[in-house]
Short mmCIF file of C-alpha atoms in Angstrom, two decimals:
data_model
loop_
_atom_site.label_atom_id
_atom_site.label_comp_id
_atom_site.label_asym_id
_atom_site.label_seq_id
_atom_site.Cartn_x
_atom_site.Cartn_y
_atom_site.Cartn_z
CA MET S 1 -1.19 219.57 46.69
CA SER S 2 -0.14 218.26 43.31
CA GLY S 3 -0.22 214.52 42.71
CA TRP S 4 2.18 212.12 44.37
CA THR S 5 5.35 210.94 42.62
CA TYR S 6 7.90 208.33 43.64
CA GLU S 7 10.46 211.10 44.15
CA LYS S 8 8.08 213.10 46.34
CA SER S 9 7.59 209.99 48.47
CA GLY S 10 11.34 209.87 49.07
CA VAL S 11 12.74 207.67 46.27
CA SER S 12 14.54 209.30 43.34
CA ILE S 13 15.18 206.87 40.49
CA ASP S 14 17.76 209.26 38.99
CA GLN S 15 19.66 209.55 42.27
CA LYS S 16 19.56 205.78 42.66
CA SER S 17 20.93 205.31 39.13
CA ASN S 18 23.72 207.79 39.84
CA ALA S 19 24.59 206.02 43.10
CA ILE S 20 24.73 202.65 41.32
CA LYS S 21 26.96 204.09 38.60
CA ALA S 22 29.30 205.60 41.19
CA LEU S 23 29.72 202.18 42.82
CA VAL S 24 30.02 200.17 39.60
CA ASP S 25 32.63 202.56 38.20
CA LYS S 26 34.94 201.44 41.02
CA LEU S 27 34.53 197.71 40.32
CA GLU S 28 37.38 197.35 37.85
CA TYR S 29 38.95 193.97 38.64
CA ARG S 30 38.14 191.28 36.08
CA ARG S 31 38.60 187.55 36.58
CA GLU S 32 39.82 185.56 33.59
CA GLY S 33 39.22 181.90 32.72
CA LEU S 34 36.54 179.61 34.13
CA GLY S 35 34.08 181.55 36.24
CA GLN S 36 34.56 184.92 34.60
CA ASN S 37 31.68 187.32 34.27
CA VAL S 38 29.92 187.64 30.92
CA ARG S 39 30.00 191.37 30.27
CA MET S 40 26.52 192.13 28.97
CA SER S 41 24.61 195.20 30.13
CA GLY S 42 20.96 195.37 31.03
CA LEU S 43 20.51 191.79 32.26
CA PHE S 44 18.33 191.07 35.28
CA ALA S 45 20.75 188.39 36.51
CA SER S 46 24.55 188.26 36.20
CA LEU S 47 26.00 185.58 33.94
CA ILE S 48 29.12 183.63 34.87
CA ASP S 49 30.87 181.51 32.25
CA PHE S 50 31.08 177.90 33.43
CA GLY S 51 31.97 175.72 30.46
CA ASP S 52 28.91 174.70 28.46
CA LYS S 53 26.63 176.55 30.88
CA TYR S 54 26.18 179.97 32.37
CA ILE S 55 25.76 180.20 36.12
CA THR S 56 23.50 183.08 37.16
CA LEU S 57 23.46 185.22 40.30
CA ALA S 58 20.71 187.63 41.34
CA THR S 59 20.21 189.48 44.60
CA ASP S 60 17.31 191.53 45.92
CA GLY S 61 15.27 192.30 49.01
CA VAL S 62 11.72 192.92 50.15
CA GLY S 63 12.06 196.67 50.72
CA THR S 64 9.60 198.78 52.67
CA LYS S 65 6.87 196.17 52.35
CA LEU S 66 8.43 195.00 55.61
CA MET S 67 7.11 198.13 57.32
CA ILE S 68 3.56 197.04 56.53
CA ALA S 69 4.33 193.53 57.79
CA GLU S 70 5.55 195.10 61.01
CA ALA S 71 2.48 197.33 61.33
CA LEU S 72 0.17 194.32 60.93
CA ASN S 73 2.52 191.95 62.79
CA LYS S 74 2.14 189.59 59.83
CA TRP S 75 5.45 188.11 58.71
CA ASP S 76 4.48 184.80 57.09
CA THR S 77 4.40 185.99 53.47
CA VAL S 78 7.39 188.34 53.14
CA GLY S 79 9.68 185.34 52.62
CA ILE S 80 7.71 184.57 49.45
CA ASP S 81 8.42 188.12 48.29
CA CYS S 82 12.13 187.71 49.00
CA ILE S 83 12.31 184.54 46.92
CA ALA S 84 10.10 185.95 44.15
CA MET S 85 12.11 189.13 43.67
CA ASN S 86 15.20 187.03 43.02
CA VAL S 87 13.85 184.12 41.01
CA ASN S 88 11.73 186.31 38.73
CA ASP S 89 14.93 188.16 37.78
CA THR S 90 16.80 184.88 37.34
CA ILE S 91 14.36 183.51 34.77
CA CYS S 92 14.71 186.63 32.60
CA VAL S 93 17.74 184.98 30.94
CA ASN S 94 15.91 181.63 30.81
CA ALA S 95 17.92 180.32 33.75
CA GLU S 96 16.49 177.82 36.22
CA PRO S 97 16.88 178.83 39.89
CA THR S 98 18.48 176.10 41.97
CA SER S 99 19.80 177.51 45.24
CA PHE S 100 19.16 180.42 47.57
CA VAL S 101 20.71 182.09 50.59
CA ASP S 102 18.81 184.59 52.73
CA TYR S 103 20.02 187.48 54.86
CA ILE S 104 18.05 188.86 57.79
CA ALA S 105 19.23 191.97 59.61
CA ILE S 106 17.33 192.54 62.86
CA ASP S 107 17.62 194.92 65.79
CA LYS S 108 17.08 192.15 68.35
CA PRO S 109 16.54 188.39 68.02
CA ASN S 110 12.87 187.46 67.83
CA GLU S 111 12.11 183.80 67.20
CA ASP S 112 8.42 184.47 66.52
CA ILE S 113 9.29 186.81 63.64
CA THR S 114 12.03 184.63 62.18
CA ARG S 115 9.79 181.55 62.38
CA GLU S 116 7.09 183.32 60.39
CA ILE S 117 9.61 184.62 57.84
CA GLY S 118 10.86 181.05 57.50
CA LYS S 119 7.35 179.88 56.54
CA GLY S 120 7.33 182.28 53.60
CA LEU S 121 10.85 181.39 52.53
CA GLN S 122 9.90 177.71 52.53
CA LYS S 123 6.77 178.36 50.46
CA GLY S 124 8.70 180.50 47.97
CA ALA S 125 11.36 177.83 47.59
CA GLU S 126 8.69 175.20 46.95
CA LEU S 127 6.95 177.36 44.33
CA SER S 128 10.32 177.92 42.63
CA ASN S 129 11.54 174.31 42.83
CA MET S 130 14.63 175.66 44.55
CA GLU S 131 16.47 174.82 47.77
CA ILE S 132 17.48 177.26 50.47
CA VAL S 133 21.04 176.15 51.19
CA GLY S 134 22.11 178.71 53.80
CA GLY S 135 21.77 182.20 55.12
CA GLU S 136 22.66 184.69 57.82
CA ILE S 137 20.87 186.44 60.65
CA ALA S 138 22.73 189.55 61.75
CA VAL S 139 21.76 191.27 65.01
CA LEU S 140 22.50 194.96 64.43
CA PRO S 141 20.78 197.08 67.11
CA GLU S 142 22.86 200.18 66.35
CA ILE S 143 22.21 200.03 62.59
CA VAL S 144 18.81 198.40 62.02
CA ASN S 145 15.51 199.51 63.50
CA GLY S 146 13.25 196.52 62.94
CA VAL S 147 13.86 193.86 60.27
CA ASP S 148 15.41 193.80 56.81
CA LEU S 149 15.19 190.74 54.57
CA SER S 150 17.09 190.03 51.36
CA GLY S 151 18.66 187.12 49.54
CA THR S 152 20.71 185.83 46.64
CA CYS S 153 19.72 183.26 44.05
CA LEU S 154 21.93 180.88 42.07
CA GLY S 155 20.71 179.46 38.77
CA TYR S 156 21.98 178.00 35.52
CA VAL S 157 21.20 177.96 31.82
CA ALA S 158 22.74 176.08 28.90
CA LYS S 159 24.56 178.50 26.61
CA ASP S 160 22.40 177.62 23.63
CA LYS S 161 19.22 178.30 25.63
CA ILE S 162 20.01 181.79 26.91
CA ILE S 163 17.53 184.61 26.23
CA THR S 164 18.82 188.19 26.45
CA GLY S 165 16.40 190.23 24.36
CA GLU S 166 18.91 190.67 21.54
CA THR S 167 16.76 188.63 19.15
CA CYS S 168 13.70 190.87 19.56
CA GLU S 169 12.52 192.14 16.18
CA GLU S 170 9.87 194.20 14.47
CA GLY S 171 6.58 192.30 14.36
CA ASP S 172 7.03 190.52 17.69
CA LEU S 173 4.17 190.73 20.17
CA ILE S 174 4.36 191.55 23.87
CA ILE S 175 2.58 189.31 26.37
CA ALA S 176 1.92 190.30 29.97
CA LEU S 177 1.52 187.79 32.77
CA ARG S 178 -0.82 189.15 35.43
CA SER S 179 0.62 190.16 38.77
CA SER S 180 -0.84 189.08 42.10
CA GLY S 181 -0.85 192.69 43.27
CA ILE S 182 1.67 195.44 43.92
CA HIS S 183 4.44 192.81 44.40
CA SER S 184 7.44 194.28 46.24
CA ASN S 185 8.26 197.51 44.41
CA GLY S 186 6.89 201.01 44.81
CA LEU S 187 5.75 200.38 48.39
CA THR S 188 7.22 203.69 49.55
CA LEU S 189 4.88 205.54 47.20
CA ALA S 190 1.94 203.33 48.18
CA ARG S 191 2.61 203.82 51.91
CA LYS S 192 2.88 207.59 51.59
CA ILE S 193 -0.42 207.78 49.69
CA VAL S 194 -2.19 205.68 52.34
CA GLU S 195 -0.70 207.70 55.19
CA ALA S 196 -1.50 211.03 53.51
CA ASN S 197 -5.15 209.97 53.33
CA ASN S 198 -5.15 209.16 57.08
CA ILE S 199 -6.01 205.53 56.39
CA CYS S 200 -4.94 202.88 58.92
CA TRP S 201 -3.50 199.61 57.66
CA ASN S 202 -6.42 197.61 59.04
CA ASP S 203 -8.99 199.89 57.41
CA LYS S 204 -11.27 198.63 54.66
CA VAL S 205 -11.30 200.89 51.61
CA SER S 206 -14.18 200.93 49.16
CA GLY S 207 -13.54 198.78 46.12
CA LEU S 208 -11.06 196.48 47.90
CA SER S 209 -11.96 193.06 49.26
CA LYS S 210 -9.43 193.16 52.12
CA SER S 211 -7.93 195.82 54.36
CA ILE S 212 -5.51 198.15 52.62
CA GLY S 213 -2.60 196.62 54.54
CA GLU S 214 -3.55 193.06 53.59
CA GLU S 215 -3.92 194.11 49.94
CA LEU S 216 -0.41 195.55 49.92
CA LEU S 217 1.01 192.47 51.67
CA THR S 218 -0.28 190.11 48.95
CA PRO S 219 2.81 188.02 48.08
CA THR S 220 4.66 188.60 44.84
CA GLU S 221 3.72 186.14 42.09
CA ILE S 222 6.42 183.56 41.32
CA TYR S 223 6.60 182.92 37.56
CA VAL S 224 9.38 180.31 37.48
CA ARG S 225 7.51 177.15 36.49
CA GLN S 226 5.26 178.92 33.99
CA VAL S 227 7.97 180.91 32.22
CA LEU S 228 10.38 177.98 31.96
CA GLU S 229 7.56 175.85 30.55
CA ILE S 230 6.80 178.56 27.99
CA THR S 231 10.42 178.91 26.89
CA SER S 232 10.67 175.14 26.56
CA ASN S 233 7.67 174.94 24.24
CA PHE S 234 7.58 178.23 22.34
CA LYS S 235 10.01 180.57 20.63
CA VAL S 236 10.73 183.52 22.90
CA HIS S 237 12.89 186.57 22.15
CA GLY S 238 12.75 188.50 25.42
CA LEU S 239 11.79 188.15 29.07
CA VAL S 240 11.21 191.14 31.33
CA ASP S 241 10.43 191.25 35.05
CA ILE S 242 8.30 194.35 35.68
CA THR S 243 9.78 195.41 39.01
CA GLY S 244 11.21 198.77 40.09
CA GLY S 245 10.88 201.16 37.16
CA GLY S 246 7.66 199.60 35.87
CA LEU S 247 7.44 199.61 32.08
CA ARG S 248 10.92 201.17 31.88
CA ASN S 249 12.29 197.67 32.49
CA ILE S 250 11.44 196.84 28.88
CA LEU S 251 14.16 199.33 27.86
CA ARG S 252 16.62 196.52 28.75
CA MET S 253 15.63 194.72 25.58
CA LYS S 254 17.31 195.20 22.17
CA LYS S 255 17.96 198.84 21.30
CA GLY S 256 16.71 200.42 18.08
CA LEU S 257 13.20 199.08 18.51
CA GLN S 258 10.07 200.51 20.04
CA TYR S 259 8.09 198.40 22.46
CA VAL S 260 4.48 199.57 22.25
CA ILE S 261 2.03 198.79 25.05
CA SER S 262 -1.19 199.38 23.12
CA ASP S 263 -3.64 197.35 25.23
CA PRO S 264 -2.39 197.21 28.82
CA VAL S 265 -3.93 194.82 31.30
CA LYS S 266 -6.84 196.35 33.21
CA PRO S 267 -5.26 197.26 36.57
CA ALA S 268 -6.53 195.51 39.68
CA PRO S 269 -8.52 197.70 42.09
CA ILE S 270 -5.52 198.28 44.39
CA PHE S 271 -3.73 200.17 41.61
CA THR S 272 -6.66 202.33 40.57
CA LYS S 273 -7.39 203.11 44.21
CA LEU S 274 -3.81 204.19 44.90
CA GLN S 275 -3.72 206.28 41.72
CA GLU S 276 -7.01 207.94 42.62
CA MET S 277 -6.09 208.65 46.26
CA GLY S 278 -2.64 209.92 45.34
CA GLU S 279 -3.65 211.79 42.18
CA VAL S 280 -0.77 210.03 40.44
CA GLU S 281 -0.32 210.74 36.74
CA ASP S 282 -0.37 207.81 34.30
CA LYS S 283 3.28 208.23 33.29
CA GLU S 284 4.40 208.19 36.93
CA ILE S 285 2.36 205.21 38.06
CA TYR S 286 3.32 203.05 35.07
CA GLN S 287 7.01 203.70 35.78
CA THR S 288 6.66 202.94 39.50
CA LEU S 289 4.15 200.09 39.90
CA ASN S 290 3.52 196.99 37.76
CA MET S 291 -0.14 197.95 37.16
CA SER S 292 -1.15 194.25 37.06
CA MET S 293 1.53 193.40 34.46
CA GLY S 294 4.03 191.50 36.60
CA PHE S 295 6.12 189.91 33.87
CA THR S 296 6.33 190.35 30.10
CA ILE S 297 7.31 187.98 27.32
CA ILE S 298 8.31 189.12 23.83
CA ALA S 299 7.75 186.47 21.17
CA PRO S 300 7.05 186.05 17.45
CA ALA S 301 3.40 186.71 16.67
CA ASP S 302 2.35 183.07 16.11
CA ASP S 303 3.99 181.90 19.33
CA ALA S 304 2.63 184.86 21.29
CA GLU S 305 -0.91 184.12 20.21
CA GLN S 306 -0.55 180.47 21.21
CA ILE S 307 0.89 181.43 24.62
CA ALA S 308 -1.96 183.85 25.30
CA LYS S 309 -4.48 181.19 24.29
CA LYS S 310 -2.97 178.50 26.51
CA TYR S 311 -2.40 180.44 29.74
CA PRO S 312 -5.35 182.20 31.44
CA ASN S 313 -3.10 184.80 33.11
CA ALA S 314 -1.41 185.80 29.83
CA GLU S 315 -2.61 188.63 27.61
CA ILE S 316 -1.18 190.20 24.47
CA VAL S 317 -0.66 193.83 25.43
CA GLY S 318 1.44 195.25 22.61
CA ARG S 319 3.87 194.93 19.74
CA VAL S 320 7.43 195.65 18.66
CA GLN S 321 7.97 198.13 15.86
CA LYS S 322 10.61 200.41 14.38
CA GLY S 323 11.62 203.24 16.65
CA ASP S 324 13.07 203.54 20.13
CA GLY S 325 11.95 203.29 23.74
CA VAL S 326 8.75 202.08 25.34
CA LEU S 327 5.47 203.66 24.24
CA LEU S 328 2.34 203.45 26.36
CA GLU S 329 -0.25 204.22 23.71
CA PRO S 330 -3.16 205.40 25.83
CA GLY S 331 -1.90 208.98 26.09
CA ASN S 332 1.16 208.25 23.91
CA ILE S 333 3.52 208.22 26.89
CA LEU S 334 7.12 207.59 25.86
CA TYR S 335 9.79 206.13 28.13
CA ASP S 336 13.17 206.51 26.48
CA HIS S 337 15.68 206.68 29.33
CA TYR S 338 16.14 205.91 33.01
#
């Protein structure tokens, strides 16, 4: 069998993009005046004009990581993932997350599961300095088989503090902040690789310190406090959450430039093990998983060097130059479209 791809595991990025476009094409109504949407493409969080500030909204879920939580009957960390997936998008425009609502769809009420999910949500809110102000639990036995968890985050940013990537320029450097693990994207590919190798979720795999299931359940890193501290003290041109799409997320930055990843972070063992077991090509795995680069910051060279020196989890991994797309230099892999 040839190597695994995200599409072979059941997720087609192209089909997803087409489905999103089909939906968005129908959303034609536009509000005017206070509270209108700021029409900028490629942002990780939506901007709403509110006087001297922009209000931000972001929404996301935990995805099929929940299937591993169910297999291990371990639900106390997926709430952290739910918060992280939203707040890490929110800070990409330099907005501070303030409020959150969660949504749990479940086939039948189970207070043990919801209590454990609540522990993770509480921890994620604390790490983000954000309050959970409401939510919904929907009991949907004819639609849901198990549990689904998602949420929506509200944030704000002063208009003169917004960061959109439009100020990126030739000569900037790219900094990666290390991830805690696989985070909450690409789990369908990871699960299929594990299952294809007849590995049980409680099994220990050589090179990993925990069972494969526990490794994959490691909560998503929350970068809120660190990134907002960096943007308060250093000049920053772009902020990119490396989620679904991997390095392709950097394509959201200013067009007409090439973002070169010349010295990527050495991937944690979980990534190299998955790539080895699934015979996944470099181009595929770097556009599906974060490969230990959970968040990237694009900054002028002097600022970038100071950031990398100050923060132990920050590494300079590349540069911005003339050209187009994202170039992964080991192998000269070019990402130039979704």
